[in-house]
Amino acid sequence: METRKLYNTDASRWKRKEPNSLSDFTGRPAVFDLCGDVTGRSVLDAGCGEGYCSREMRIRGASRVLGIELSEKMVDLAKAQEQEQSLGIEYQQGDVRKLDLPSESFDLVLAVFVFNYISTRDMQVAMKEMHRVLKGGGQFVFSVPHPCFAFMRQEKSAPFYFDMEGRGYFSGVDCQNQGKIFCRDGTELRVQAVHKTLQDYFDAFEAVGFRSMPVVKELRVLDKHLELDPAFFSPVKDIPLHMAFRLEK
């Protein structure tokens, strides 16, 4: 399914004011840690969804946060939450592959679970744009589903899965796979993964101009998650769920 249509259809299911989905616990906190101290920094949240990460960046002290999102319905949801709790965040509808923004205008570019919706080629296009709008010395932080996850967990059940339809790790590159991620309140969220190998990410870093080695985190269920809700988190314990990267321009 086309990403814009998927999120326009499902937008209301993503609304939340506190951690709810699996990756709100196992993915996003580690991404925020990678961002470090954002006090006084300008942040572009590329593929901001309904603004969950944008709000966190502003609460953590970012001086300016701009959220760009492909789905008009998700932008509407983000703006509605901004009206409920004004944090001074600006949201725009747009495509991460063609950012209508000045070069070198942000200290930090954040892209949380965005590249799994586009092809390897389009990921390079989007990363090139993100590299362009970063200031010199700025940081690029992003997360994706772990490339091995769907091959290590083939059960199509909660709290997270992708259906690879029998495709292989290498032969499945750029194939779109349907999946779901679940919330602790019982909500089921449709998600997609256009599969990429680990090498595809590193090739993209070099192609768009990042020259330093990235900081890489493999994210998983931790003991604190199991203590919080063992029934919810146990089915995916000891499996790599997501990856997070931090690069410097």
Short mmCIF file of C-alpha atoms in Angstrom, two decimals:
data_model
loop_
_atom_site.label_atom_id
_atom_site.label_comp_id
_atom_site.label_asym_id
_atom_site.label_seq_id
_atom_site.Cartn_x
_atom_site.Cartn_y
_atom_site.Cartn_z
CA MET A 1 0.00 0.00 0.00
CA GLU A 2 1.16 3.54 -0.71
CA THR A 3 2.52 5.07 2.52
CA ARG A 4 0.52 8.28 2.32
CA LYS A 5 -2.74 6.35 1.93
CA LEU A 6 -1.85 3.98 4.79
CA TYR A 7 -1.22 6.79 7.25
CA ASN A 8 -4.11 8.93 6.09
CA THR A 9 -6.35 5.93 6.76
CA ASP A 10 -4.85 4.93 10.11
CA ALA A 11 -3.86 8.33 11.53
CA SER A 12 -6.24 8.32 14.50
CA ARG A 13 -4.83 5.01 15.75
CA TRP A 14 -1.37 6.61 16.25
CA LYS A 15 -2.50 9.38 18.60
CA ARG A 16 -0.85 9.08 21.99
CA LYS A 17 0.48 11.26 24.80
CA GLU A 18 2.58 8.61 26.51
CA PRO A 19 4.51 5.50 25.41
CA ASN A 20 2.11 2.89 24.06
CA SER A 21 3.44 0.96 21.04
CA LEU A 22 6.25 -1.58 21.35
CA SER A 23 8.79 0.77 19.75
CA ASP A 24 7.83 3.59 22.14
CA PHE A 25 9.61 1.43 24.71
CA THR A 26 12.21 -0.51 22.71
CA GLY A 27 13.13 2.05 20.01
CA ARG A 28 12.39 5.70 20.60
CA PRO A 29 14.03 6.10 24.06
CA ALA A 30 17.35 4.93 22.63
CA VAL A 31 16.95 7.33 19.70
CA PHE A 32 16.38 10.19 22.13
CA ASP A 33 19.51 9.16 24.05
CA LEU A 34 21.51 9.26 20.80
CA CYS A 35 20.35 12.83 20.24
CA GLY A 36 22.09 13.84 23.48
CA ASP A 37 21.50 17.27 24.98
CA VAL A 38 19.32 19.15 22.49
CA THR A 39 19.04 22.32 24.57
CA GLY A 40 19.12 25.34 22.26
CA ARG A 41 19.45 23.23 19.11
CA SER A 42 17.32 23.42 15.98
CA VAL A 43 15.74 20.07 15.07
CA LEU A 44 14.16 18.77 11.89
CA ASP A 45 11.90 15.78 12.59
CA ALA A 46 11.72 14.25 9.12
CA GLY A 47 8.71 11.94 8.83
CA CYS A 48 7.31 13.22 12.12
CA GLY A 49 4.03 11.30 12.08
CA GLU A 50 1.65 12.70 14.68
CA GLY A 51 4.51 14.55 16.39
CA TYR A 52 5.50 12.16 19.19
CA CYS A 53 9.24 12.71 18.69
CA SER A 54 8.87 16.41 17.85
CA ARG A 55 7.18 17.00 21.19
CA GLU A 56 9.91 15.10 23.01
CA MET A 57 12.63 17.19 21.34
CA ARG A 58 10.89 20.43 22.34
CA ILE A 59 10.30 19.22 25.91
CA ARG A 60 14.01 18.35 26.10
CA GLY A 61 14.93 21.93 25.28
CA ALA A 62 15.31 22.23 21.51
CA SER A 63 15.01 25.88 20.49
CA ARG A 64 13.18 25.12 17.26
CA VAL A 65 11.44 21.97 16.04
CA LEU A 66 10.05 21.54 12.54
CA GLY A 67 8.12 18.36 11.75
CA ILE A 68 7.74 17.27 8.13
CA GLU A 69 5.25 14.50 7.33
CA LEU A 70 3.91 12.98 4.10
CA SER A 71 0.42 12.17 5.43
CA GLU A 72 -1.92 15.15 5.64
CA LYS A 73 -4.02 13.37 8.27
CA MET A 74 -0.99 12.80 10.49
CA VAL A 75 -0.04 16.48 10.12
CA ASP A 76 -3.59 17.43 11.12
CA LEU A 77 -3.28 15.19 14.18
CA ALA A 78 0.08 16.72 15.12
CA LYS A 79 -1.33 20.24 14.76
CA ALA A 80 -4.38 19.32 16.86
CA GLN A 81 -2.12 18.11 19.66
CA GLU A 82 -0.08 21.31 19.34
CA GLN A 83 -3.30 23.25 19.90
CA GLU A 84 -4.08 21.14 22.98
CA GLN A 85 -0.56 21.60 24.38
CA SER A 86 1.28 24.46 22.73
CA LEU A 87 5.00 23.75 22.56
CA GLY A 88 5.83 26.05 19.66
CA ILE A 89 6.38 23.23 17.15
CA GLU A 90 5.84 23.88 13.44
CA TYR A 91 4.40 21.10 11.30
CA GLN A 92 4.35 20.95 7.49
CA GLN A 93 3.11 18.42 4.97
CA GLY A 94 5.99 17.37 2.75
CA ASP A 95 8.17 14.65 1.29
CA VAL A 96 11.51 13.79 2.93
CA ARG A 97 12.94 13.15 -0.55
CA LYS A 98 12.47 16.81 -1.51
CA LEU A 99 12.84 19.14 1.45
CA ASP A 100 11.82 22.72 0.71
CA LEU A 101 14.28 24.04 3.27
CA PRO A 102 17.50 26.09 3.18
CA SER A 103 20.82 24.27 3.21
CA GLU A 104 22.68 23.98 6.53
CA SER A 105 19.73 25.18 8.60
CA PHE A 106 19.43 22.53 11.36
CA ASP A 107 21.69 21.30 14.16
CA LEU A 108 19.98 17.91 14.28
CA VAL A 109 17.97 15.90 11.77
CA LEU A 110 15.86 13.11 13.19
CA ALA A 111 14.24 10.37 11.08
CA VAL A 112 12.45 7.77 13.22
CA PHE A 113 11.19 4.71 11.33
CA VAL A 114 11.00 6.56 8.01
CA PHE A 115 13.41 4.77 5.67
CA ASN A 116 11.55 1.48 6.00
CA TYR A 117 8.77 3.00 3.89
CA ILE A 118 10.92 3.87 0.85
CA SER A 119 13.26 2.06 -1.53
CA THR A 120 17.03 1.94 -1.22
CA ARG A 121 17.37 4.49 -4.01
CA ASP A 122 14.82 6.83 -2.44
CA MET A 123 16.54 6.44 0.93
CA GLN A 124 19.74 7.80 -0.64
CA VAL A 125 17.78 10.70 -2.13
CA ALA A 126 16.22 11.47 1.27
CA MET A 127 19.52 11.13 3.13
CA LYS A 128 21.16 13.49 0.65
CA GLU A 129 18.47 16.06 1.41
CA MET A 130 18.91 15.55 5.16
CA HIS A 131 22.69 15.90 4.79
CA ARG A 132 22.12 19.12 2.82
CA VAL A 133 19.97 20.79 5.47
CA LEU A 134 22.33 19.84 8.32
CA LYS A 135 24.75 22.46 9.53
CA GLY A 136 28.44 21.56 9.49
CA GLY A 137 29.08 19.49 12.62
CA GLY A 138 25.36 18.75 12.91
CA GLN A 139 24.03 15.32 13.79
CA PHE A 140 21.83 12.93 11.88
CA VAL A 141 19.98 10.37 14.03
CA PHE A 142 17.63 7.75 12.65
CA SER A 143 16.09 4.40 13.41
CA VAL A 144 14.80 1.52 11.30
CA PRO A 145 13.55 -2.00 11.91
CA HIS A 146 16.56 -4.30 12.37
CA PRO A 147 17.35 -5.83 8.94
CA CYS A 148 17.43 -9.31 10.49
CA PHE A 149 14.28 -9.03 12.59
CA ALA A 150 11.75 -10.42 10.13
CA PHE A 151 14.03 -13.35 9.34
CA MET A 152 14.52 -14.23 13.00
CA ARG A 153 10.83 -13.94 14.00
CA GLN A 154 8.43 -15.37 11.47
CA GLU A 155 5.39 -15.70 13.75
CA LYS A 156 2.71 -13.29 12.54
CA SER A 157 1.61 -12.30 16.01
CA ALA A 158 1.93 -9.62 18.69
CA PRO A 159 3.77 -7.53 19.54
CA PHE A 160 5.60 -7.04 16.20
CA TYR A 161 6.02 -8.77 12.87
CA PHE A 162 6.61 -8.35 9.16
CA ASP A 163 5.45 -10.91 6.63
CA MET A 164 8.40 -11.50 4.27
CA GLU A 165 6.31 -13.92 2.17
CA GLY A 166 9.25 -16.32 1.91
CA ARG A 167 11.70 -13.76 0.54
CA GLY A 168 15.39 -14.02 1.41
CA TYR A 169 17.67 -11.51 3.12
CA PHE A 170 19.41 -10.53 -0.13
CA SER A 171 16.76 -11.43 -2.73
CA GLY A 172 14.16 -9.51 -0.73
CA VAL A 173 15.88 -6.11 -0.98
CA ASP A 174 13.46 -3.33 -1.96
CA CYS A 175 10.41 -5.59 -1.57
CA GLN A 176 7.62 -4.04 0.48
CA ASN A 177 6.54 -6.22 3.39
CA GLN A 178 3.39 -5.75 5.43
CA GLY A 179 3.38 -6.03 9.19
CA LYS A 180 1.91 -4.86 12.45
CA ILE A 181 3.22 -3.38 15.64
CA PHE A 182 1.08 -3.61 18.72
CA CYS A 183 0.36 -1.29 21.63
CA ARG A 184 0.05 -2.11 25.31
CA ASP A 185 -3.54 -0.84 25.24
CA GLY A 186 -4.40 -3.47 22.62
CA THR A 187 -4.30 -1.22 19.54
CA GLU A 188 -2.86 -2.81 16.41
CA LEU A 189 -0.92 -0.54 14.03
CA ARG A 190 -0.25 -1.42 10.40
CA VAL A 191 3.39 -0.87 9.40
CA GLN A 192 5.54 -1.62 6.37
CA ALA A 193 9.16 -2.44 5.69
CA VAL A 194 10.84 -2.00 2.33
CA HIS A 195 13.67 -4.38 3.13
CA LYS A 196 17.31 -3.29 3.05
CA THR A 197 20.49 -5.03 4.10
CA LEU A 198 22.82 -3.55 6.67
CA GLN A 199 25.28 -2.78 3.87
CA ASP A 200 22.63 -0.69 2.07
CA TYR A 201 22.64 1.78 4.97
CA PHE A 202 26.44 2.10 5.05
CA ASP A 203 26.57 2.47 1.25
CA ALA A 204 24.05 5.31 1.54
CA PHE A 205 26.12 7.10 4.22
CA GLU A 206 29.13 7.15 1.91
CA ALA A 207 27.11 8.08 -1.18
CA VAL A 208 25.52 11.17 0.40
CA GLY A 209 28.70 12.48 2.01
CA PHE A 210 28.88 11.25 5.59
CA ARG A 211 32.52 10.40 6.17
CA SER A 212 32.74 9.54 9.88
CA MET A 213 31.91 6.16 11.36
CA PRO A 214 28.36 6.08 12.74
CA VAL A 215 27.39 5.21 16.28
CA VAL A 216 25.21 2.11 15.92
CA LYS A 217 22.80 0.63 18.45
CA GLU A 218 20.96 -2.70 18.11
CA LEU A 219 17.75 -2.28 20.09
CA ARG A 220 15.82 -4.99 21.92
CA VAL A 221 13.62 -5.85 24.84
CA LEU A 222 15.42 -5.11 28.11
CA ASP A 223 14.90 -6.48 31.60
CA LYS A 224 13.02 -3.31 32.59
CA HIS A 225 10.49 -3.98 29.84
CA LEU A 226 9.94 -7.54 31.01
CA GLU A 227 9.47 -6.33 34.55
CA LEU A 228 6.91 -3.75 33.36
CA ASP A 229 4.78 -6.06 31.21
CA PRO A 230 6.12 -9.59 30.74
CA ALA A 231 3.14 -10.83 28.72
CA PHE A 232 3.51 -8.01 26.17
CA PHE A 233 7.30 -7.99 25.72
CA SER A 234 8.25 -11.66 26.22
CA PRO A 235 7.35 -12.89 22.71
CA VAL A 236 10.18 -10.79 21.22
CA LYS A 237 12.79 -10.99 23.97
CA ASP A 238 16.32 -11.86 22.79
CA ILE A 239 15.52 -10.80 19.19
CA PRO A 240 17.02 -7.70 17.49
CA LEU A 241 14.04 -5.41 16.91
CA HIS A 242 15.38 -2.07 15.66
CA MET A 243 18.61 -0.29 14.81
CA ALA A 244 19.53 3.31 15.59
CA PHE A 245 22.35 5.31 14.00
CA ARG A 246 24.01 8.65 14.74
CA LEU A 247 26.23 10.34 12.17
CA GLU A 248 27.96 13.70 12.15
CA LYS A 249 28.30 15.97 9.14
#
